[in-house]
Coordinates of C-alpha atoms and ligand atoms in Angstrom, one line a residue:
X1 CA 37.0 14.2 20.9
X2 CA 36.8 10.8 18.7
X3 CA 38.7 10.5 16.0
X4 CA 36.3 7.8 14.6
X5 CA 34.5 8.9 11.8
X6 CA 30.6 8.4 12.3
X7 CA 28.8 7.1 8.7
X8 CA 27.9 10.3 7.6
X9 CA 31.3 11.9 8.1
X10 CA 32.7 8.7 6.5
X11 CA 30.1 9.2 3.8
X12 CA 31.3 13.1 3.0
X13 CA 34.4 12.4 2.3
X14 CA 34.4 8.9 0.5
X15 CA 31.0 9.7 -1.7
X16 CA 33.5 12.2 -4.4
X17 CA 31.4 12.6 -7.2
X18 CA 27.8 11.9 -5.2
X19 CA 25.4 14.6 -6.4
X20 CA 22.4 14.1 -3.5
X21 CA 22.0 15.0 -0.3
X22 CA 24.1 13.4 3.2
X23 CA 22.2 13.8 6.4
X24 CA 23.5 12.3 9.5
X25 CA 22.2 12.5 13.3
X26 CA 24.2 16.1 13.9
X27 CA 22.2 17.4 11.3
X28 CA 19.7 19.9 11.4
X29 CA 16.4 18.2 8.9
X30 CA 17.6 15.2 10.7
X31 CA 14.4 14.8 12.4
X32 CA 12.2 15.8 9.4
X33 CA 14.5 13.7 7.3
X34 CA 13.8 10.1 9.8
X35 CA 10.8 10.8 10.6
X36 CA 7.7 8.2 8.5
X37 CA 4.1 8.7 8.0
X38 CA 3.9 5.9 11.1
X39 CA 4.6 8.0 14.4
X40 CA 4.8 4.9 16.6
X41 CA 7.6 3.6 14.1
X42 CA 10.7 6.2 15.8
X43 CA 14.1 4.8 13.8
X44 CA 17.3 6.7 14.2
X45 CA 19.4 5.7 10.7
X46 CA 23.3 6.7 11.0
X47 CA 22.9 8.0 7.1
X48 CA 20.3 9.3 5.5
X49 CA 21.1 9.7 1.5
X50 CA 18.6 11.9 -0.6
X51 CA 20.0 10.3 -3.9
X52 CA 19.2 12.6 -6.8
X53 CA 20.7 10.0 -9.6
X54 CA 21.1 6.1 -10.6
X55 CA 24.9 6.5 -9.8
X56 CA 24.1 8.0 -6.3
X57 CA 21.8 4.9 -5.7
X58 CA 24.6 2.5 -6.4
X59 CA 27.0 4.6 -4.4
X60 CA 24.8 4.6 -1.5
X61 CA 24.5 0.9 -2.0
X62 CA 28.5 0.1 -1.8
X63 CA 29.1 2.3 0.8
X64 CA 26.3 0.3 2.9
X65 CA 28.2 -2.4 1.9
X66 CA 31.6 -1.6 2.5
X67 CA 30.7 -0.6 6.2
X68 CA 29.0 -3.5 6.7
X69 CA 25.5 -1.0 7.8
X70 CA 22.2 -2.3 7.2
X71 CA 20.4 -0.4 3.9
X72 CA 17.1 0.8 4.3
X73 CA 15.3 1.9 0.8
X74 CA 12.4 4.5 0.7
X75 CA 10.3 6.5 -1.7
X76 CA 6.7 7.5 0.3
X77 CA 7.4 6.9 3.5
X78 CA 4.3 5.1 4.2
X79 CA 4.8 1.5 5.2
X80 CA 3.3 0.9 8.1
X81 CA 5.9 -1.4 9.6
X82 CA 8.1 1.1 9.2
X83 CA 10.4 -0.6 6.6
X84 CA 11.6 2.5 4.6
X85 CA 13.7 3.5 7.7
X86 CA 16.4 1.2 9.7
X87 CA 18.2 2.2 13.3
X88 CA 21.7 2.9 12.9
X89 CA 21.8 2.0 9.2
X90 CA 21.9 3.6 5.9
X91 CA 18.9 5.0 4.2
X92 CA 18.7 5.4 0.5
X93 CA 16.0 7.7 0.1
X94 CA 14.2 8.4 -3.2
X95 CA 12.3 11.7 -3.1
X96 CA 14.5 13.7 -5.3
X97 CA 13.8 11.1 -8.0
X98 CA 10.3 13.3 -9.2
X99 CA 10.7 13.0 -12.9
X100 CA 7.8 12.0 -14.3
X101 CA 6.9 11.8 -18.3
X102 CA 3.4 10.8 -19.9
X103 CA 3.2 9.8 -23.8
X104 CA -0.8 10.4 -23.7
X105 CA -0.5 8.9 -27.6
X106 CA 1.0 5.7 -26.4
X107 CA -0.6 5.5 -23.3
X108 CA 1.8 4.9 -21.1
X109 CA 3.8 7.3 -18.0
X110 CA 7.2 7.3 -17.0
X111 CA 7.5 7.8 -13.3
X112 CA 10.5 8.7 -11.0
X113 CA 11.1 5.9 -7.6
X114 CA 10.7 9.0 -5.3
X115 CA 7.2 9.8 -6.9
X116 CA 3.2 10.1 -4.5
X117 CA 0.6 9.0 -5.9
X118 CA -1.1 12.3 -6.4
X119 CA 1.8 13.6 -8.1
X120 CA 1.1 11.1 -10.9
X121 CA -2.7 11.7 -10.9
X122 CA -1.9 15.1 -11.5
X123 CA 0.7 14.9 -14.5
X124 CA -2.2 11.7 -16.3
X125 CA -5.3 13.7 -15.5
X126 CA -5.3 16.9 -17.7
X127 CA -5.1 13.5 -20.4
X128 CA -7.8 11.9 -19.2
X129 CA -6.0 9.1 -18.2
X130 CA -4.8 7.3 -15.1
X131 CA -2.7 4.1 -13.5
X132 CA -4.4 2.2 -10.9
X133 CA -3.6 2.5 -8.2
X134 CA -4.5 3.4 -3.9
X135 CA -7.1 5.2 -2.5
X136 CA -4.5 7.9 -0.6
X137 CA -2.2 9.9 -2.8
X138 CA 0.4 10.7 -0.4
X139 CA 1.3 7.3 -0.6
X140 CA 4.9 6.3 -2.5
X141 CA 4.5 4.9 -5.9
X142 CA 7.5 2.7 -5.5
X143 CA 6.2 0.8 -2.2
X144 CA 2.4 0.0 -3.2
X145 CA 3.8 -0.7 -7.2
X146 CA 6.2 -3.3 -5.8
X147 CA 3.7 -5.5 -3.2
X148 CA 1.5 -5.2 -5.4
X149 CA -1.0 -2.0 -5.7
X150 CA -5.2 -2.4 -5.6
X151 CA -7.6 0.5 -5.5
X152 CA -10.4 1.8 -6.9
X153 CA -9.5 0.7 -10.5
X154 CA -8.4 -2.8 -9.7
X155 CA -11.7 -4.8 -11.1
X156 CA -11.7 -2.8 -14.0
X157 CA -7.4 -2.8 -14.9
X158 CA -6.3 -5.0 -12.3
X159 CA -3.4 -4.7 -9.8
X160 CA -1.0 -1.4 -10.0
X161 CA 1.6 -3.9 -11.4
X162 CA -0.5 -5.2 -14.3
X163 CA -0.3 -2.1 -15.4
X164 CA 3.5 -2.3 -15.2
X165 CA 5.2 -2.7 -18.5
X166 CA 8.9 -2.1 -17.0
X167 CA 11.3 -1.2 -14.2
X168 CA 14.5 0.3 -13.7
X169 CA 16.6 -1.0 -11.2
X170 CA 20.1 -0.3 -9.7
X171 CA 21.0 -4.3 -8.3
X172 CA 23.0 -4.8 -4.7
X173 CA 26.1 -5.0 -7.0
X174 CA 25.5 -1.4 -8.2
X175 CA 24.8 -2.8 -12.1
X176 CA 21.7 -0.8 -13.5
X177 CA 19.0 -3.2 -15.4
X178 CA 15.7 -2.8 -17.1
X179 CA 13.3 -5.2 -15.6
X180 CA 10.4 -5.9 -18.4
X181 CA 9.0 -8.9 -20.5
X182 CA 12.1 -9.1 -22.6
X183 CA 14.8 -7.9 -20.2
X184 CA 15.5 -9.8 -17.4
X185 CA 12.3 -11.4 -17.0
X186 CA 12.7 -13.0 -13.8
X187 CA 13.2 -10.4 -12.5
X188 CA 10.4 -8.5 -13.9
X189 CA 8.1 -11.4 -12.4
X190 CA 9.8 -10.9 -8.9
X191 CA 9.3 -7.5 -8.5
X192 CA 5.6 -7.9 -9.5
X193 CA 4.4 -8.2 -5.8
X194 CA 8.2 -9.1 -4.5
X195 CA 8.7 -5.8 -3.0
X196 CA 12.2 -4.5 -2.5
X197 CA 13.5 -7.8 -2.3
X198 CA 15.8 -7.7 -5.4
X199 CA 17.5 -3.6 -5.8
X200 CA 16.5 -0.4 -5.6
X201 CA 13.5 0.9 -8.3
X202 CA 14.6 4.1 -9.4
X203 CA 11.8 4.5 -12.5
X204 CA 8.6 2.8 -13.7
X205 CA 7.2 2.7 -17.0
X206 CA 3.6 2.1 -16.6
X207 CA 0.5 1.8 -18.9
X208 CA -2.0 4.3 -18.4
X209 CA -5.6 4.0 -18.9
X210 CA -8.4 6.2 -20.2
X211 CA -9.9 7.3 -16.7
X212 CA -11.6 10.5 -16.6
X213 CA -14.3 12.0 -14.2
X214 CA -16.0 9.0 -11.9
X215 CA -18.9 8.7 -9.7
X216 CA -17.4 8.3 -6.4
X217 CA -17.7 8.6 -2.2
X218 CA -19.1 7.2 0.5
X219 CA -22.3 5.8 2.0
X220 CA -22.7 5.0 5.4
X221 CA -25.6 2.8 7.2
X222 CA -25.8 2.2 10.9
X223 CA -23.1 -0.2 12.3
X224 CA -26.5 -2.5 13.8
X225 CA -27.5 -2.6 10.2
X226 CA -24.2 -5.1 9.3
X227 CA -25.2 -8.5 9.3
X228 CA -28.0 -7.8 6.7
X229 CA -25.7 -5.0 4.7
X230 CA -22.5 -7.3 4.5
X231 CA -24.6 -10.2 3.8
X232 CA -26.2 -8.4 0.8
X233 CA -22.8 -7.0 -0.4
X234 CA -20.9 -10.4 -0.8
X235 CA -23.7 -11.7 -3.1
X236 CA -23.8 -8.5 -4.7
X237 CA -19.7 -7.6 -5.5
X238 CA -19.1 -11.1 -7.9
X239 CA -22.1 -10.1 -10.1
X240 CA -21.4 -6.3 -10.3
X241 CA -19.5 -5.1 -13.4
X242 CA -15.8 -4.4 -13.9
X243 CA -16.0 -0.9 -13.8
X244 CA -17.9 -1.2 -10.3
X245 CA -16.0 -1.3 -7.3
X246 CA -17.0 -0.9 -3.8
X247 CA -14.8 -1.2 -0.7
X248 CA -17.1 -2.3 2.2
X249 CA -16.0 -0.7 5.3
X250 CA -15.9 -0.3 9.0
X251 CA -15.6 3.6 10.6
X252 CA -16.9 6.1 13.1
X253 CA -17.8 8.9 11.1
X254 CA -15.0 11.9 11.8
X255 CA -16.8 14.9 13.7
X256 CA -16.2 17.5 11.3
X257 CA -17.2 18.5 7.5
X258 CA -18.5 17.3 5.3
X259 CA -20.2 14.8 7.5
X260 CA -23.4 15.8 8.5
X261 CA -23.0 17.0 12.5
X262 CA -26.3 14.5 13.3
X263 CA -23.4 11.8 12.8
X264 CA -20.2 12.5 13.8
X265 CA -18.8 10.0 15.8
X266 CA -21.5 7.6 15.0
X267 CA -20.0 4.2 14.5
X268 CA -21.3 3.1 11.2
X269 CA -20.7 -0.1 8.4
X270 CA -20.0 1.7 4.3
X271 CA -18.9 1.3 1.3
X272 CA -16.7 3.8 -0.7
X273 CA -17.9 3.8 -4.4
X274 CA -16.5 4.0 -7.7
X275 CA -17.8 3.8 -10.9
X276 CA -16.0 4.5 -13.7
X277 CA -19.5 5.1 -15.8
X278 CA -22.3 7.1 -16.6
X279 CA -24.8 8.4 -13.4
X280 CA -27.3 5.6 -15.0
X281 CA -25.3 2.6 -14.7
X282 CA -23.9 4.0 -11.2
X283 CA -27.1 4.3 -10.2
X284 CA -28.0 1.1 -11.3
X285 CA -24.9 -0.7 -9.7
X286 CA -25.4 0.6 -6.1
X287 CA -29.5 0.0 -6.2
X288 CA -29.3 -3.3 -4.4
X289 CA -27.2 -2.4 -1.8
X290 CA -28.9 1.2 -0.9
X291 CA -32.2 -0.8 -0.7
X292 CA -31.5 -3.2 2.3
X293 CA -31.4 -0.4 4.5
X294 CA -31.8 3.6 4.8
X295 CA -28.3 4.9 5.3
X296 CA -27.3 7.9 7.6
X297 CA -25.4 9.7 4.6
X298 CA -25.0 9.3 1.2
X299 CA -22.0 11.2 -0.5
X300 CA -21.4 10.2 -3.6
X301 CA -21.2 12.4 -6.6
X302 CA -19.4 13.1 -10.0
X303 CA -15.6 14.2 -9.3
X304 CA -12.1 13.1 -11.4
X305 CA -10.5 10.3 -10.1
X306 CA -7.6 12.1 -8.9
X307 CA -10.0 13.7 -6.4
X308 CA -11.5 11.1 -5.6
X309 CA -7.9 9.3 -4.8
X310 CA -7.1 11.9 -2.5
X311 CA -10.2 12.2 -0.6
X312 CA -8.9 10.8 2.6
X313 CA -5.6 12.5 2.8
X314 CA -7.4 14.8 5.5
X315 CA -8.2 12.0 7.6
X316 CA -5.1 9.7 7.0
X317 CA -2.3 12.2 7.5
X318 CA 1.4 11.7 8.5
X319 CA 2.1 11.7 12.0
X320 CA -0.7 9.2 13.5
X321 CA 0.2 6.3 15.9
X322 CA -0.2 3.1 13.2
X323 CA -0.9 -0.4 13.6
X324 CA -2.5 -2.6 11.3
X325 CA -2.5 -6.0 9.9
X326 CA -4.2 -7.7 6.5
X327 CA -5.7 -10.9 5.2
X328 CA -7.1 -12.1 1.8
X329 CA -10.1 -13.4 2.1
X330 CA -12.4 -15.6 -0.5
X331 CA -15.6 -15.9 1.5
X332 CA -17.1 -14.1 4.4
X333 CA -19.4 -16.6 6.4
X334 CA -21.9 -15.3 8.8
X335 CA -19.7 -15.9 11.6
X336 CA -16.9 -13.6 10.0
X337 CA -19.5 -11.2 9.6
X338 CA -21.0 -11.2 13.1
X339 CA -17.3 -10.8 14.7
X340 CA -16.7 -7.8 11.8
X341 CA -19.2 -6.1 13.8
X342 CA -18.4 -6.7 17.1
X343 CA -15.0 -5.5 16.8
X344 CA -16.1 -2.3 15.5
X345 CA -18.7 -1.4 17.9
X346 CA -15.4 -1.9 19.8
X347 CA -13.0 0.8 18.2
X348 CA -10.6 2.5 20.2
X349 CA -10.6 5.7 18.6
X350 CA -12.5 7.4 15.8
X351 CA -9.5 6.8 12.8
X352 CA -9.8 2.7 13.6
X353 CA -11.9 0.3 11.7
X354 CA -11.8 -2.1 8.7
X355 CA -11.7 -2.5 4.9
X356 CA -12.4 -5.0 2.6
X357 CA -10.7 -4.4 -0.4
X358 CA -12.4 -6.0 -3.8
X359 CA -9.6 -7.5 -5.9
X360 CA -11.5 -10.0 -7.9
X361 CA -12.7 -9.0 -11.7
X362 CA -9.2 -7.7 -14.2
X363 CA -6.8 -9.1 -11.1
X364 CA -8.2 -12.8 -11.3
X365 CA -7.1 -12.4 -15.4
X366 CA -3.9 -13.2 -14.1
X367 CA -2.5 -16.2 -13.3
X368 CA -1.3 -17.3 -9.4
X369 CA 2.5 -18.1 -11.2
X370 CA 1.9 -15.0 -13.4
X371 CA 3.9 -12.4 -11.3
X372 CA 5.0 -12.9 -7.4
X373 CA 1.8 -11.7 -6.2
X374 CA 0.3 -15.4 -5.1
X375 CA -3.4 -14.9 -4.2
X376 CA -5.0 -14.3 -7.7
X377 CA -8.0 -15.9 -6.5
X378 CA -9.6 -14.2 -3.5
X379 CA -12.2 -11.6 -3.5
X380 CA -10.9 -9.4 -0.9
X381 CA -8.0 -7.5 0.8
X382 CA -8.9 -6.8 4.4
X383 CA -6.9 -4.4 6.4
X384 CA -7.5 -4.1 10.1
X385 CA -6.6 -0.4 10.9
X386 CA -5.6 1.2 14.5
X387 CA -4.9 4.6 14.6
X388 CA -5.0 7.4 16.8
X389 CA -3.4 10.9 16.8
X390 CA -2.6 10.0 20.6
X391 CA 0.7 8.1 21.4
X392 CA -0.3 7.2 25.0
X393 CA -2.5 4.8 22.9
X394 CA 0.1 2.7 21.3
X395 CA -0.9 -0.3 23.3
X396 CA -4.4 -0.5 22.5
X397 CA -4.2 0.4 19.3
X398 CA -2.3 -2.6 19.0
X399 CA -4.2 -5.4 21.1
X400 CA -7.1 -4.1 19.4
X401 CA -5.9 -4.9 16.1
X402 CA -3.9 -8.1 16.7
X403 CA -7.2 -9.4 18.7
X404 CA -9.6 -8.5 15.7
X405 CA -6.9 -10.0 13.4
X406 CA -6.8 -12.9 15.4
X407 CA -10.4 -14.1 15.6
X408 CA -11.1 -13.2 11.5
X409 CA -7.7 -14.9 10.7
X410 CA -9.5 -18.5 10.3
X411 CA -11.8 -17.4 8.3
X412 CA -9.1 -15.8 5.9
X413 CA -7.4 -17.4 2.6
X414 CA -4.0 -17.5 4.9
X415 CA -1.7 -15.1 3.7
X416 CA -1.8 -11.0 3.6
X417 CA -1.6 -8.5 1.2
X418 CA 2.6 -7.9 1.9
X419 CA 2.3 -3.9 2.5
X420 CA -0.6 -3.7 4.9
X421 CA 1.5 -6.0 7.4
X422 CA 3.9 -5.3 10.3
X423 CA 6.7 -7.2 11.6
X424 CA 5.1 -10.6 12.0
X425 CA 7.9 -12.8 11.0
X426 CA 8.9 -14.6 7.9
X427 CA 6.1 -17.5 8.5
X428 CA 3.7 -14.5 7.5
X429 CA 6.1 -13.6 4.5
X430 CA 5.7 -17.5 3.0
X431 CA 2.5 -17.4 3.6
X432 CA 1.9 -14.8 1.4
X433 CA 3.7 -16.1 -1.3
X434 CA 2.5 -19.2 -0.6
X435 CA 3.4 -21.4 -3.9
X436 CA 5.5 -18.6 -5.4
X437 CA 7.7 -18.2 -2.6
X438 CA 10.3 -20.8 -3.8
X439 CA 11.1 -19.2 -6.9
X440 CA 11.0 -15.7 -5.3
X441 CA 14.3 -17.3 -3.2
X442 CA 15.9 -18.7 -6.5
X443 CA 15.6 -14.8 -7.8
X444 CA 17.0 -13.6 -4.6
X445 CA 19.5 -16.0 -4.9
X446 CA 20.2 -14.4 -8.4
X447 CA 20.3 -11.0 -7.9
X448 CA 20.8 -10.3 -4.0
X449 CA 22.6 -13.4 -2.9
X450 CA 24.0 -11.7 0.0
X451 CA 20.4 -9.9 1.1
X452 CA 21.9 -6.3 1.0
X453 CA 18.3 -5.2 0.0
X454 CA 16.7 -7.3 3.4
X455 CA 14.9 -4.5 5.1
X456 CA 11.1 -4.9 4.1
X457 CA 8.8 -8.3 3.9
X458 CA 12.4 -10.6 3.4
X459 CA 12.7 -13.5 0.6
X460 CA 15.5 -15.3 1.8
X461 CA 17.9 -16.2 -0.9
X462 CA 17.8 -19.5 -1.5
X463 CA 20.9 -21.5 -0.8
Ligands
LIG501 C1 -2.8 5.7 4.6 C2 -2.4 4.6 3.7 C3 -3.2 4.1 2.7 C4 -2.9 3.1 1.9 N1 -3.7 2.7 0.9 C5 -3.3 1.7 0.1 C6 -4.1 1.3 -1.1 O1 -5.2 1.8 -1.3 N2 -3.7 0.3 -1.9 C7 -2.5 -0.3 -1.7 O2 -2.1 -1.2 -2.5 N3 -1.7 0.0 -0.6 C8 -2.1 1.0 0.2 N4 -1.3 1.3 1.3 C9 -0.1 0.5 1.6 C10 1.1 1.0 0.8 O3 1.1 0.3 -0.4 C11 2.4 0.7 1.6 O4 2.4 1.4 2.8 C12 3.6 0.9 0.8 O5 4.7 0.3 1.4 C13 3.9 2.4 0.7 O6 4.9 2.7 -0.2 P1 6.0 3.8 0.1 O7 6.8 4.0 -1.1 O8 5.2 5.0 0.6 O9 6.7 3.2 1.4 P2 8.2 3.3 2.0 O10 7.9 3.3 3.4 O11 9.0 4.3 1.4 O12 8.8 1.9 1.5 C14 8.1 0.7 1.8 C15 8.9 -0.6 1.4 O13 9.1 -0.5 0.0 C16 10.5 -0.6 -0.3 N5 10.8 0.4 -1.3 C17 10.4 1.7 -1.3 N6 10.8 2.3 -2.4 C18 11.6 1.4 -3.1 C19 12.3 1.5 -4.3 N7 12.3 2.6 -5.1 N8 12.9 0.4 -4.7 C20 12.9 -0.7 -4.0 N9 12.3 -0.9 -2.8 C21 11.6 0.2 -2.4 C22 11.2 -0.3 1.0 O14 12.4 -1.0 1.2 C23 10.2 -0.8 2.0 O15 10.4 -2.1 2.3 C24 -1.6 2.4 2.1 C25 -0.8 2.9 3.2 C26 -1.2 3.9 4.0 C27 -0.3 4.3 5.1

């Protein structure tokens, strides 16, 4: 038998006073514990450390350190490249850190780095409030906050981390800092679209706003009826008002409730609404758009966001094989349009197809050098989904997305929104910093010189 401890035996007995969890490969819950929302992503960590305070974070930290094992940091789960999990390394995992607090007279909600979405929606709703954020609440608030965040409240508040008014962090060298406007500022601006580039977010404070019931869902028209819907839609989004947003869309409609049966499986072209308004000026918004064609289903209604925000959990559940890829786009020429379509009447399985993500309106009241999140200026964020319940079609899932990725890429603003990419190397990552990446590398430089904190989109510390 070998008398070499592995990491988590090493980790039992040098971790003395660490209150969380230690789960190693010989554990049972290992494979519950490794296993991410991405199925095709299948990493075997050595240690996996359910952290349940700030000084179990920075313990975690050193001990990566001190064995020289790469450090993995996770709160949801969700990325789809995978990135809150590392073979044969150390993961700090977040999801004992559920503490969450909301001052409804100040407006503003304290929220642990292990927290879901929906578990926010549910502590700001009963006040009639809300932070913007995605349009799945399984997802973790620590990954989406940190690249960024957009979703159905982005024109009206702007990004998830506009509404950010402070961080706390525990930094490669274990120190724990408040990141805000007055306390370390840099680093507040870095971790504003950064991601985990610069330590490990153990709380948010965040501003929450007034958000009660909206009129939201989906309406689907024929996919043949694209070039004249899409065409319609990007005249139509710039003029609609801030508390109108509309994500244009690309699906086959699932065959099950509450679609209508006369459609499932019908490839079709959308747009998921919400307006955070009365019926009138809903109405009014989606008007032009319902009147270039007769759609196959109309499902919008009156709901609270948080329902809303959690209306396509069903179909986007753990477990799924996962490959996708982004762009930011400005315009969407008729040649962008007529290869959207073509794509999708090519899906490979009934969970694939596209968004186009509004993030003009509140977002563009930022400034590009504002926070790390470069592309202030575009009017979209495009993800190009492939998923599938079915392993044996990893492969296609994947040339179907890379190839749809690659013939819409020149028509794309260049960069990507930094959590709806892959692996696709650090050209990618500059890219989507683009004049901000510089001075993202100084802050590295500052606070993780030695890139403990390097498993996620990586900012190279500059030298
Ligand atoms: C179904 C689905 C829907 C989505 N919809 C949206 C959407 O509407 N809007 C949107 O903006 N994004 C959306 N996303 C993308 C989402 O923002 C990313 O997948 C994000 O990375 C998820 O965060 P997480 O905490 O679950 O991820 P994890 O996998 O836990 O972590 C992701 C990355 O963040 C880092 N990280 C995680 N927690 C911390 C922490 N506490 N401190 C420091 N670093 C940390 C990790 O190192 C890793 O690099 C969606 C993703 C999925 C799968």
């Amino acid at each position: 038998m070998s008398t070499i401890a592995s990491p988590a035996q090493a980790a039992r007995s040098e971790l003395r006073s660490y209150a969380g969890e230690l789960i190693g490969p010989d554990d049972a819950g290992y494979d519950d514990a490794r296993a991410l929302f991405n199925a095709m992503i299948d990493k075997r960590p050595a240690l996996i450390a359910r952290c349940r305070t700030a000084d179990d974070v920075a313990a975690v930290i050193a001990f990566a350190r001190e064995h020289a094992l790469p450090l993995a940091v996770r709160a949801g789960g969700h990325n789809g490249g995978g990135l809150g999990s590392v073979d044969d390394g150390v993961v700090c995992d977040l999801s004992h850190l559920k503490d969450i607090s909301v001052d409804a007279a100040a407006g503003t909600v304290r929220v642990g780095g292990g927290c879901l979405w929906g578990e926010v929606d549910a502590a700001t709703q009963p006040h009639g409030l809300a932070v913007p954020a995605g349009i799945i609440s399984t997802t973790g608030v620590a990954g989406l906050t940190l690249g960024g965040g957009h979703g159905y409240l982005t024109r009206r508040y702007g990004l998830t981390i506009d509404n950010l008014l402070s961080a706390e962090l525990v930094l490669a060298d274990g120190r724990k800092v408040t990141a805000s406007a007055d306390e370390h500022p840099d680093l507040f601006w870095a971790i504003r679209g950064g991601g985990g580039n610069f330590g490990v977010a153990i709380e948010f404070t965040f501003r929450a706003q007034t958000v009660d019931t909206v009129v939201g869902g989906p309406t689907f028209w024929a996919i043949e009826d694209t070039e004249e819907l899409l065409a319609a839609y990007r005249e139509w989004l710039p003029s609609a008002p801030r508390n109108v947003m509309g994500f244009f869309n690309f699906h086959t409609v699932p065959p099950g409730p509450p679609f209508p049966e006369a459609i499932h499986l019908r490839k079709v072209c959308g747009v998921v609404w919400c307006v955070d308004g009365t019926d009138e000026e809903a109405e009014r918004a989606m008007a032009p758009l319902l009147g270039v064609a007769e759609p196959l289903m109309h499902g919008v209604g009156r709901m609270p966001l948080k329902d809303l925000n959690s209306a396509f959990d069903g179909l986007y559940g753990p477990g799924d094989q996962w490959y996708w890829r982004g762009d930011f786009v400005r315009e969407i020429p008729d040649q962008a349009i007529a290869a959207n379509r073509a794509w999708n009447e090519r899906m490979p399985g009934f969970k694939c197809g596209s968004h186009l993500y509004p993030i003009d309106g509140a977002a563009h009241d930022v400034g590009v050098g504002d926070t790390a999140f470069a592309y202030r200026d575009v009017t979209w964020s495009q993800v190009f989904i492939g998923v599938d319940p079915d392993p044996a079609a990893a492969d296609t899932l994947r040339d179907w997305t890379v190839g749809y990725w690659e013939e819409l890429h020149p028509h794309s603003a260049g960069g990507a929104y930094v959590n709806f990419m892959m692996d696709e190397g650090q050209e990618r990552v500059r890219a989507t910093y683009g004049p901000n990446y510089d001075r993202l590398a100084q802050v590295k430089a500052a606070y993780d010189p030695d890139n403990v904190f390097r498993v996620n989109q990586n900012i190279h510390p500059a030298s």
